[in-house]
Amino acid sequence: LQMTTEQKLSIKITPETDAGFRVTVYDQDRVRTEAKASANDGAIVRLNWTAPADQEMVYILVEPYGSPDKRSANKYDIDLKVE
């Protein structure tokens, strides 16, 4: 995902089950810039990040988070916006 200076990235992860998720944003140099996790199992995760400079590539990682018995592959919906 390419972004320009001051563009805003909004991510919403909605689990289909009571699983938890963590979403992490990395900049073009693969430096972790922002991360947020479910407050509890099944909770929606919302993350917003504004690019401080032009980004050739922004990486987004979504991974299971929370109870060990719920960390297997789980389905989720993702809503991604760049403004």
Short mmCIF file of C-alpha atoms in Angstrom, two decimals, residues 30-82:
data_model
loop_
_atom_site.label_atom_id
_atom_site.label_comp_id
_atom_site.label_asym_id
_atom_site.label_seq_id
_atom_site.Cartn_x
_atom_site.Cartn_y
_atom_site.Cartn_z
CA ARG A 30 9.53 -2.16 8.01
CA VAL A 31 9.64 -0.21 11.25
CA ARG A 32 6.63 -0.81 13.49
CA THR A 33 4.72 2.46 13.62
CA GLU A 34 1.40 1.56 15.23
CA ALA A 35 -0.24 -1.50 16.80
CA LYS A 36 -3.54 -2.26 18.49
CA ALA A 37 -5.15 -5.44 19.80
CA SER A 38 -8.65 -6.58 20.70
CA ALA A 39 -9.64 -5.40 24.18
CA ASN A 40 -11.17 -8.84 24.72
CA ASP A 41 -12.04 -11.91 22.65
CA GLY A 42 -14.47 -11.00 19.89
CA ALA A 43 -13.90 -7.24 20.19
CA ILE A 44 -13.54 -5.10 17.07
CA VAL A 45 -10.11 -3.54 16.55
CA ARG A 46 -9.83 -0.04 15.11
CA LEU A 47 -6.49 1.53 14.23
CA ASN A 48 -5.73 4.91 12.66
CA TRP A 49 -2.35 6.08 11.44
CA THR A 50 -1.20 9.16 9.54
CA ALA A 51 1.84 8.89 7.28
CA PRO A 52 4.50 11.38 8.47
CA ALA A 53 6.19 11.27 5.04
CA ASP A 54 5.68 9.70 1.61
CA GLN A 55 5.73 5.91 1.91
CA GLU A 56 6.76 3.67 -0.99
CA MET A 57 5.09 0.81 0.84
CA VAL A 58 3.11 0.41 4.07
CA TYR A 59 2.72 -3.09 5.48
CA ILE A 60 -0.26 -4.29 7.53
CA LEU A 61 -0.09 -7.41 9.70
CA VAL A 62 -3.24 -8.98 11.17
CA GLU A 63 -2.63 -11.86 13.57
CA PRO A 64 -4.55 -13.84 16.20
CA TYR A 65 -4.31 -12.42 19.70
CA GLY A 66 -5.69 -13.37 23.09
CA SER A 67 -6.66 -16.70 24.59
CA PRO A 68 -4.23 -19.47 23.58
CA ASP A 69 -7.09 -21.83 22.67
CA LYS A 70 -8.46 -19.24 20.21
CA ARG A 71 -5.23 -18.48 18.36
CA SER A 72 -5.79 -20.88 15.47
CA ALA A 73 -6.84 -19.61 12.05
CA ASN A 74 -9.95 -17.47 12.41
CA LYS A 75 -12.00 -15.48 9.93
CA TYR A 76 -12.43 -11.74 10.09
CA ASP A 77 -13.70 -8.85 7.97
CA ILE A 78 -11.36 -5.97 7.23
CA ASP A 79 -12.39 -2.43 6.37
CA LEU A 80 -9.43 -0.44 5.04
CA LYS A 81 -9.54 3.23 4.04
CA VAL A 82 -6.87 5.69 2.91
#
